Amino acid sequence: MSHAVWTDFRGVMTPPLQEGLRTYCEGKSFTPAQLGTCLRSIADRHNSPDGMAVLDSGILDERQWTAALETELAAQYLIEADLSELGAEWWADRRVDTRWLTALRTWREAGVFVGLISNLPVDWKAPFAEFADWDGLFDAVLLSCDLGTRKPEPQMFELAESVSGLPAPSNVLVDDLEANVAGARRAGWQGVIGGGDSTASAIAHIESFVRVRAHQQGAAR
């Protein structure tokens, strides 16, 4: 085994974040842009890198987080909204990128280590487990709520390396967020933007060294 491919979940295996936000906001009294601004305000208030970090780092639990969003919508836009079902509605969108899932399965069958790294709030661990049948797809699943660290913190990449058993340059993170990709690169990994319109290029990049590995093994025979 010469490489480990680690995929993000939301935004890479599923539709991009902005598309997910558009779907969630359909029929609501607020727009994705307004919700994004409120998320940024909450992040700034708690000195967090982004609005989701406040939730998946455990600074706020899900209801505290949605209540904070409700407060921001009212204060900034005079919009009274009930976001108590945000989590349930978000997880009701079960679309997946079938091209990416097929690629992951193909690589794993070819002997590539395939793992998942997700910044996941503890409140959303059950919906994640119920989202799909993960058996046989991953060699390892690393969730921030289980580990006490999150992307792009260096500890997350150190833990992943110990799990894959491969040196840093042989580990690859495919993520839709530039901050996480940059964190992987700082850790000595390969970092690749994936998800949405970037899925094809991410597959092509990984296929380039998977094919090289297969060719080298064939030549050795």
PDB file of C-alpha atoms in Angstrom:
ATOM      1  CA  MET A   1       0.000   0.000   0.000  1.00  0.00           C
ATOM      2  CA  SER A   2       1.731   3.175  -1.194  1.00  0.00           C
ATOM      3  CA  HIS A   3      -0.912   5.876  -0.697  1.00  0.00           C
ATOM      4  CA  ALA A   4      -3.773   6.801   1.585  1.00  0.00           C
ATOM      5  CA  VAL A   5      -6.634   8.835   0.148  1.00  0.00           C
ATOM      6  CA  TRP A   6      -8.624  10.667   2.808  1.00  0.00           C
ATOM      7  CA  THR A   7     -11.920  12.236   1.722  1.00  0.00           C
ATOM      8  CA  ASP A   8     -13.988  14.904   3.374  1.00  0.00           C
ATOM      9  CA  PHE A   9     -17.689  14.135   3.790  1.00  0.00           C
ATOM     10  CA  ARG A  10     -19.928  17.174   3.422  1.00  0.00           C
ATOM     11  CA  GLY A  11     -19.122  19.042   0.233  1.00  0.00           C
ATOM     12  CA  VAL A  12     -17.054  16.280  -1.381  1.00  0.00           C
ATOM     13  CA  MET A  13     -19.098  13.114  -0.996  1.00  0.00           C
ATOM     14  CA  THR A  14     -22.247  15.249  -0.980  1.00  0.00           C
ATOM     15  CA  PRO A  15     -23.147  18.359  -3.007  1.00  0.00           C
ATOM     16  CA  PRO A  16     -21.013  21.464  -2.337  1.00  0.00           C
ATOM     17  CA  LEU A  17     -21.810  23.490   0.760  1.00  0.00           C
ATOM     18  CA  GLN A  18     -23.282  26.398  -1.193  1.00  0.00           C
ATOM     19  CA  GLU A  19     -25.615  24.066  -3.045  1.00  0.00           C
ATOM     20  CA  GLY A  20     -26.652  22.459   0.233  1.00  0.00           C
ATOM     21  CA  LEU A  21     -27.359  25.898   1.681  1.00  0.00           C
ATOM     22  CA  ARG A  22     -29.480  26.823  -1.335  1.00  0.00           C
ATOM     23  CA  THR A  23     -31.498  23.637  -0.926  1.00  0.00           C
ATOM     24  CA  TYR A  24     -31.986  24.248   2.787  1.00  0.00           C
ATOM     25  CA  CYS A  25     -33.037  27.883   2.270  1.00  0.00           C
ATOM     26  CA  GLU A  26     -35.651  27.117  -0.388  1.00  0.00           C
ATOM     27  CA  GLY A  27     -39.017  28.381   0.878  1.00  0.00           C
ATOM     28  CA  LYS A  28     -37.410  30.073   3.885  1.00  0.00           C
ATOM     29  CA  SER A  29     -37.636  33.748   4.787  1.00  0.00           C
ATOM     30  CA  PHE A  30     -33.866  34.179   4.510  1.00  0.00           C
ATOM     31  CA  THR A  31     -31.279  33.642   1.789  1.00  0.00           C
ATOM     32  CA  PRO A  32     -28.092  31.565   1.810  1.00  0.00           C
ATOM     33  CA  ALA A  33     -26.089  34.803   1.796  1.00  0.00           C
ATOM     34  CA  GLN A  34     -27.926  36.088   4.868  1.00  0.00           C
ATOM     35  CA  LEU A  35     -27.422  32.792   6.678  1.00  0.00           C
ATOM     36  CA  GLY A  36     -23.744  32.837   5.721  1.00  0.00           C
ATOM     37  CA  THR A  37     -23.324  36.320   7.147  1.00  0.00           C
ATOM     38  CA  CYS A  38     -24.914  35.204  10.408  1.00  0.00           C
ATOM     39  CA  LEU A  39     -22.599  32.191  10.565  1.00  0.00           C
ATOM     40  CA  ARG A  40     -19.618  34.512  10.099  1.00  0.00           C
ATOM     41  CA  SER A  41     -20.848  36.752  12.940  1.00  0.00           C
ATOM     42  CA  ILE A  42     -21.167  33.781  15.294  1.00  0.00           C
ATOM     43  CA  ALA A  43     -17.677  32.604  14.320  1.00  0.00           C
ATOM     44  CA  ASP A  44     -16.215  36.035  15.032  1.00  0.00           C
ATOM     45  CA  ARG A  45     -17.972  36.249  18.384  1.00  0.00           C
ATOM     46  CA  HIS A  46     -16.432  32.972  19.496  1.00  0.00           C
ATOM     47  CA  ASN A  47     -13.047  33.563  17.849  1.00  0.00           C
ATOM     48  CA  SER A  48     -13.564  30.547  15.593  1.00  0.00           C
ATOM     49  CA  PRO A  49     -12.356  30.102  12.020  1.00  0.00           C
ATOM     50  CA  ASP A  50     -15.891  29.606  10.661  1.00  0.00           C
ATOM     51  CA  GLY A  51     -19.494  29.265  11.765  1.00  0.00           C
ATOM     52  CA  MET A  52     -19.469  25.490  11.674  1.00  0.00           C
ATOM     53  CA  ALA A  53     -16.387  25.345  13.911  1.00  0.00           C
ATOM     54  CA  VAL A  54     -18.461  26.785  16.738  1.00  0.00           C
ATOM     55  CA  LEU A  55     -20.694  23.718  16.476  1.00  0.00           C
ATOM     56  CA  ASP A  56     -18.287  20.921  15.652  1.00  0.00           C
ATOM     57  CA  SER A  57     -15.770  22.090  18.264  1.00  0.00           C
ATOM     58  CA  GLY A  58     -18.463  21.833  20.932  1.00  0.00           C
ATOM     59  CA  ILE A  59     -18.406  25.535  21.836  1.00  0.00           C
ATOM     60  CA  LEU A  60     -22.180  25.506  21.329  1.00  0.00           C
ATOM     61  CA  ASP A  61     -24.478  22.513  21.086  1.00  0.00           C
ATOM     62  CA  GLU A  62     -26.870  22.280  18.160  1.00  0.00           C
ATOM     63  CA  ARG A  63     -29.781  24.116  19.777  1.00  0.00           C
ATOM     64  CA  GLN A  64     -27.554  26.854  21.166  1.00  0.00           C
ATOM     65  CA  TRP A  65     -26.043  27.247  17.720  1.00  0.00           C
ATOM     66  CA  THR A  66     -29.374  27.455  15.888  1.00  0.00           C
ATOM     67  CA  ALA A  67     -30.680  29.863  18.558  1.00  0.00           C
ATOM     68  CA  ALA A  68     -27.642  32.065  17.925  1.00  0.00           C
ATOM     69  CA  LEU A  69     -28.442  32.010  14.205  1.00  0.00           C
ATOM     70  CA  GLU A  70     -32.034  32.994  14.950  1.00  0.00           C
ATOM     71  CA  THR A  71     -30.788  35.909  17.053  1.00  0.00           C
ATOM     72  CA  GLU A  72     -28.444  37.074  14.288  1.00  0.00           C
ATOM     73  CA  LEU A  73     -31.161  36.891  11.629  1.00  0.00           C
ATOM     74  CA  ALA A  74     -33.438  39.015  13.803  1.00  0.00           C
ATOM     75  CA  ALA A  75     -30.728  41.536  14.694  1.00  0.00           C
ATOM     76  CA  GLN A  76     -29.221  41.935  11.224  1.00  0.00           C
ATOM     77  CA  TYR A  77     -32.218  41.436   8.938  1.00  0.00           C
ATOM     78  CA  LEU A  78     -35.308  41.757  11.148  1.00  0.00           C
ATOM     79  CA  ILE A  79     -36.171  38.169  10.181  1.00  0.00           C
ATOM     80  CA  GLU A  80     -37.956  36.018  12.753  1.00  0.00           C
ATOM     81  CA  ALA A  81     -37.110  32.402  11.986  1.00  0.00           C
ATOM     82  CA  ASP A  82     -37.361  29.054  13.717  1.00  0.00           C
ATOM     83  CA  LEU A  83     -34.218  27.056  12.984  1.00  0.00           C
ATOM     84  CA  SER A  84     -34.824  24.346  15.575  1.00  0.00           C
ATOM     85  CA  GLU A  85     -35.178  21.751  12.780  1.00  0.00           C
ATOM     86  CA  LEU A  86     -32.126  22.905  10.823  1.00  0.00           C
ATOM     87  CA  GLY A  87     -30.164  19.728  11.542  1.00  0.00           C
ATOM     88  CA  ALA A  88     -32.989  17.393  10.582  1.00  0.00           C
ATOM     89  CA  GLU A  89     -33.667  19.310   7.364  1.00  0.00           C
ATOM     90  CA  TRP A  90     -29.975  19.475   6.482  1.00  0.00           C
ATOM     91  CA  TRP A  91     -29.543  15.723   6.868  1.00  0.00           C
ATOM     92  CA  ALA A  92     -32.728  15.023   4.917  1.00  0.00           C
ATOM     93  CA  ASP A  93     -30.756  15.975   1.780  1.00  0.00           C
ATOM     94  CA  ARG A  94     -29.201  12.578   1.023  1.00  0.00           C
ATOM     95  CA  ARG A  95     -27.731  13.326  -2.371  1.00  0.00           C
ATOM     96  CA  VAL A  96     -24.248  11.934  -2.963  1.00  0.00           C
ATOM     97  CA  ASP A  97     -21.651  12.348  -5.691  1.00  0.00           C
ATOM     98  CA  THR A  98     -21.809   8.935  -7.336  1.00  0.00           C
ATOM     99  CA  ARG A  99     -18.688   9.633  -9.424  1.00  0.00           C
ATOM    100  CA  TRP A 100     -16.676  10.166  -6.267  1.00  0.00           C
ATOM    101  CA  LEU A 101     -18.123   7.131  -4.473  1.00  0.00           C
ATOM    102  CA  THR A 102     -17.336   4.945  -7.482  1.00  0.00           C
ATOM    103  CA  ALA A 103     -13.766   6.256  -7.565  1.00  0.00           C
ATOM    104  CA  LEU A 104     -13.280   5.586  -3.834  1.00  0.00           C
ATOM    105  CA  ARG A 105     -14.507   2.021  -4.208  1.00  0.00           C
ATOM    106  CA  THR A 106     -12.301   1.442  -7.245  1.00  0.00           C
ATOM    107  CA  TRP A 107      -9.176   2.723  -5.489  1.00  0.00           C
ATOM    108  CA  ARG A 108      -9.821   0.673  -2.381  1.00  0.00           C
ATOM    109  CA  GLU A 109     -10.306  -2.470  -4.461  1.00  0.00           C
ATOM    110  CA  ALA A 110      -6.964  -1.667  -6.111  1.00  0.00           C
ATOM    111  CA  GLY A 111      -5.259  -1.673  -2.709  1.00  0.00           C
ATOM    112  CA  VAL A 112      -5.247   2.039  -1.913  1.00  0.00           C
ATOM    113  CA  PHE A 113      -5.989   2.962   1.717  1.00  0.00           C
ATOM    114  CA  VAL A 114      -9.253   4.960   1.654  1.00  0.00           C
ATOM    115  CA  GLY A 115     -10.377   6.875   4.712  1.00  0.00           C
ATOM    116  CA  LEU A 116     -12.775   9.631   5.702  1.00  0.00           C
ATOM    117  CA  ILE A 117     -11.980  12.707   7.809  1.00  0.00           C
ATOM    118  CA  SER A 118     -14.918  14.877   8.804  1.00  0.00           C
ATOM    119  CA  ASN A 119     -15.392  17.854  11.084  1.00  0.00           C
ATOM    120  CA  LEU A 120     -18.607  16.548  12.604  1.00  0.00           C
ATOM    121  CA  PRO A 121     -20.537  17.869  15.625  1.00  0.00           C
ATOM    122  CA  VAL A 122     -21.400  15.286  18.250  1.00  0.00           C
ATOM    123  CA  ASP A 123     -25.091  16.141  17.726  1.00  0.00           C
ATOM    124  CA  TRP A 124     -24.791  14.972  14.114  1.00  0.00           C
ATOM    125  CA  LYS A 125     -22.963  11.698  14.694  1.00  0.00           C
ATOM    126  CA  ALA A 126     -26.168   9.619  14.587  1.00  0.00           C
ATOM    127  CA  PRO A 127     -27.435  11.179  11.325  1.00  0.00           C
ATOM    128  CA  PHE A 128     -24.017  10.610   9.779  1.00  0.00           C
ATOM    129  CA  ALA A 129     -24.095   6.932  10.765  1.00  0.00           C
ATOM    130  CA  GLU A 130     -27.577   6.593   9.278  1.00  0.00           C
ATOM    131  CA  PHE A 131     -26.764   8.542   6.110  1.00  0.00           C
ATOM    132  CA  ALA A 132     -25.412   5.552   4.188  1.00  0.00           C
ATOM    133  CA  ASP A 133     -23.971   2.082   4.584  1.00  0.00           C
ATOM    134  CA  TRP A 134     -20.310   2.870   5.167  1.00  0.00           C
ATOM    135  CA  ASP A 135     -19.262  -0.773   5.632  1.00  0.00           C
ATOM    136  CA  GLY A 136     -16.702  -1.808   3.057  1.00  0.00           C
ATOM    137  CA  LEU A 137     -16.124   1.731   1.779  1.00  0.00           C
ATOM    138  CA  PHE A 138     -13.491   3.014   4.221  1.00  0.00           C
ATOM    139  CA  ASP A 139     -10.452   1.586   5.939  1.00  0.00           C
ATOM    140  CA  ALA A 140     -10.950   4.201   8.683  1.00  0.00           C
ATOM    141  CA  VAL A 141     -13.400   6.948   9.645  1.00  0.00           C
ATOM    142  CA  LEU A 142     -12.036   9.861  11.713  1.00  0.00           C
ATOM    143  CA  LEU A 143     -14.616  12.264  13.177  1.00  0.00           C
ATOM    144  CA  SER A 144     -13.656  15.446  14.985  1.00  0.00           C
ATOM    145  CA  CYS A 145     -16.285  14.841  17.683  1.00  0.00           C
ATOM    146  CA  ASP A 146     -14.543  11.576  18.605  1.00  0.00           C
ATOM    147  CA  LEU A 147     -10.985  12.882  18.507  1.00  0.00           C
ATOM    148  CA  GLY A 148     -11.090  16.346  20.052  1.00  0.00           C
ATOM    149  CA  THR A 149      -9.330  17.871  17.061  1.00  0.00           C
ATOM    150  CA  ARG A 150     -10.504  19.042  13.658  1.00  0.00           C
ATOM    151  CA  LYS A 151      -9.190  19.971  10.245  1.00  0.00           C
ATOM    152  CA  PRO A 152      -7.039  21.963   9.627  1.00  0.00           C
ATOM    153  CA  GLU A 153      -5.364  21.446  13.033  1.00  0.00           C
ATOM    154  CA  PRO A 154      -2.054  19.543  12.723  1.00  0.00           C
ATOM    155  CA  GLN A 155      -3.133  16.976  15.331  1.00  0.00           C
ATOM    156  CA  MET A 156      -5.825  15.677  12.976  1.00  0.00           C
ATOM    157  CA  PHE A 157      -3.288  14.943  10.266  1.00  0.00           C
ATOM    158  CA  GLU A 158      -0.865  13.357  12.742  1.00  0.00           C
ATOM    159  CA  LEU A 159      -3.615  11.026  13.939  1.00  0.00           C
ATOM    160  CA  ALA A 160      -4.577  10.131  10.385  1.00  0.00           C
ATOM    161  CA  GLU A 161      -0.963   9.315   9.522  1.00  0.00           C
ATOM    162  CA  SER A 162      -0.742   6.962  12.493  1.00  0.00           C
ATOM    163  CA  VAL A 163      -3.925   5.234  11.322  1.00  0.00           C
ATOM    164  CA  SER A 164      -2.836   4.825   7.702  1.00  0.00           C
ATOM    165  CA  GLY A 165       0.671   3.797   8.732  1.00  0.00           C
ATOM    166  CA  LEU A 166       2.079   5.819   5.841  1.00  0.00           C
ATOM    167  CA  PRO A 167       4.428   8.840   5.876  1.00  0.00           C
ATOM    168  CA  ALA A 168       3.003  12.308   5.373  1.00  0.00           C
ATOM    169  CA  PRO A 169       3.771  12.628   1.612  1.00  0.00           C
ATOM    170  CA  SER A 170       1.861   9.385   0.950  1.00  0.00           C
ATOM    171  CA  ASN A 171      -1.343  10.740   2.518  1.00  0.00           C
ATOM    172  CA  VAL A 172      -3.775  12.770   0.389  1.00  0.00           C
ATOM    173  CA  LEU A 173      -6.661  14.901   1.655  1.00  0.00           C
ATOM    174  CA  VAL A 174      -9.478  15.736  -0.754  1.00  0.00           C
ATOM    175  CA  ASP A 175     -11.580  18.550   0.685  1.00  0.00           C
ATOM    176  CA  ASP A 176     -13.826  21.324  -0.602  1.00  0.00           C
ATOM    177  CA  LEU A 177     -12.392  23.957   1.762  1.00  0.00           C
ATOM    178  CA  GLU A 178      -9.119  25.653   0.897  1.00  0.00           C
ATOM    179  CA  ALA A 179      -8.271  26.112   4.590  1.00  0.00           C
ATOM    180  CA  ASN A 180      -8.361  22.347   5.152  1.00  0.00           C
ATOM    181  CA  VAL A 181      -6.352  21.638   2.004  1.00  0.00           C
ATOM    182  CA  ALA A 182      -3.781  24.207   3.112  1.00  0.00           C
ATOM    183  CA  GLY A 183      -3.606  22.549   6.532  1.00  0.00           C
ATOM    184  CA  ALA A 184      -2.922  19.191   4.892  1.00  0.00           C
ATOM    185  CA  ARG A 185      -0.132  20.685   2.816  1.00  0.00           C
ATOM    186  CA  ARG A 186       1.448  22.287   5.885  1.00  0.00           C
ATOM    187  CA  ALA A 187       1.463  18.811   7.428  1.00  0.00           C
ATOM    188  CA  GLY A 188       3.434  17.533   4.443  1.00  0.00           C
ATOM    189  CA  TRP A 189       0.447  15.840   2.808  1.00  0.00           C
ATOM    190  CA  GLN A 190      -0.875  16.221  -0.673  1.00  0.00           C
ATOM    191  CA  GLY A 191      -3.923  18.483  -0.528  1.00  0.00           C
ATOM    192  CA  VAL A 192      -6.495  18.432  -3.321  1.00  0.00           C
ATOM    193  CA  ILE A 193      -9.623  20.524  -3.773  1.00  0.00           C
ATOM    194  CA  GLY A 194     -12.580  18.255  -4.527  1.00  0.00           C
ATOM    195  CA  GLY A 195     -16.348  18.205  -4.657  1.00  0.00           C
ATOM    196  CA  GLY A 196     -18.789  19.673  -7.137  1.00  0.00           C
ATOM    197  CA  ASP A 197     -17.068  21.022 -10.242  1.00  0.00           C
ATOM    198  CA  SER A 198     -13.686  19.926  -8.809  1.00  0.00           C
ATOM    199  CA  THR A 199     -14.604  16.233  -8.552  1.00  0.00           C
ATOM    200  CA  ALA A 200     -13.318  15.329 -12.003  1.00  0.00           C
ATOM    201  CA  SER A 201      -9.953  17.037 -11.502  1.00  0.00           C
ATOM    202  CA  ALA A 202      -9.534  15.408  -8.071  1.00  0.00           C
ATOM    203  CA  ILE A 203     -10.209  11.971  -9.557  1.00  0.00           C
ATOM    204  CA  ALA A 204      -7.769  12.632 -12.395  1.00  0.00           C
ATOM    205  CA  HIS A 205      -5.047  13.721  -9.952  1.00  0.00           C
ATOM    206  CA  ILE A 206      -5.383  10.609  -7.820  1.00  0.00           C
ATOM    207  CA  GLU A 207      -5.714   8.322 -10.832  1.00  0.00           C
ATOM    208  CA  SER A 208      -2.344   9.617 -12.044  1.00  0.00           C
ATOM    209  CA  PHE A 209      -0.442   7.997  -9.190  1.00  0.00           C
ATOM    210  CA  VAL A 210      -2.802   5.025  -8.813  1.00  0.00           C
ATOM    211  CA  ARG A 211      -2.069   4.144 -12.456  1.00  0.00           C
ATOM    212  CA  VAL A 212       1.654   4.647 -11.869  1.00  0.00           C
ATOM    213  CA  ARG A 213       1.481   2.243  -8.919  1.00  0.00           C
ATOM    214  CA  ALA A 214      -0.420  -0.350 -10.956  1.00  0.00           C
ATOM    215  CA  HIS A 215       2.082  -0.038 -13.819  1.00  0.00           C
ATOM    216  CA  GLN A 216       5.031  -0.437 -11.468  1.00  0.00           C
ATOM    217  CA  GLN A 217       3.513  -3.558  -9.945  1.00  0.00           C
ATOM    218  CA  GLY A 218       2.884  -5.001 -13.404  1.00  0.00           C
ATOM    219  CA  ALA A 219       6.475  -4.313 -14.469  1.00  0.00           C
ATOM    220  CA  ALA A 220       7.766  -5.987 -11.316  1.00  0.00           C
ATOM    221  CA  ARG A 221       6.028  -9.210 -12.313  1.00  0.00           C
TER     222      ARG A 221
END
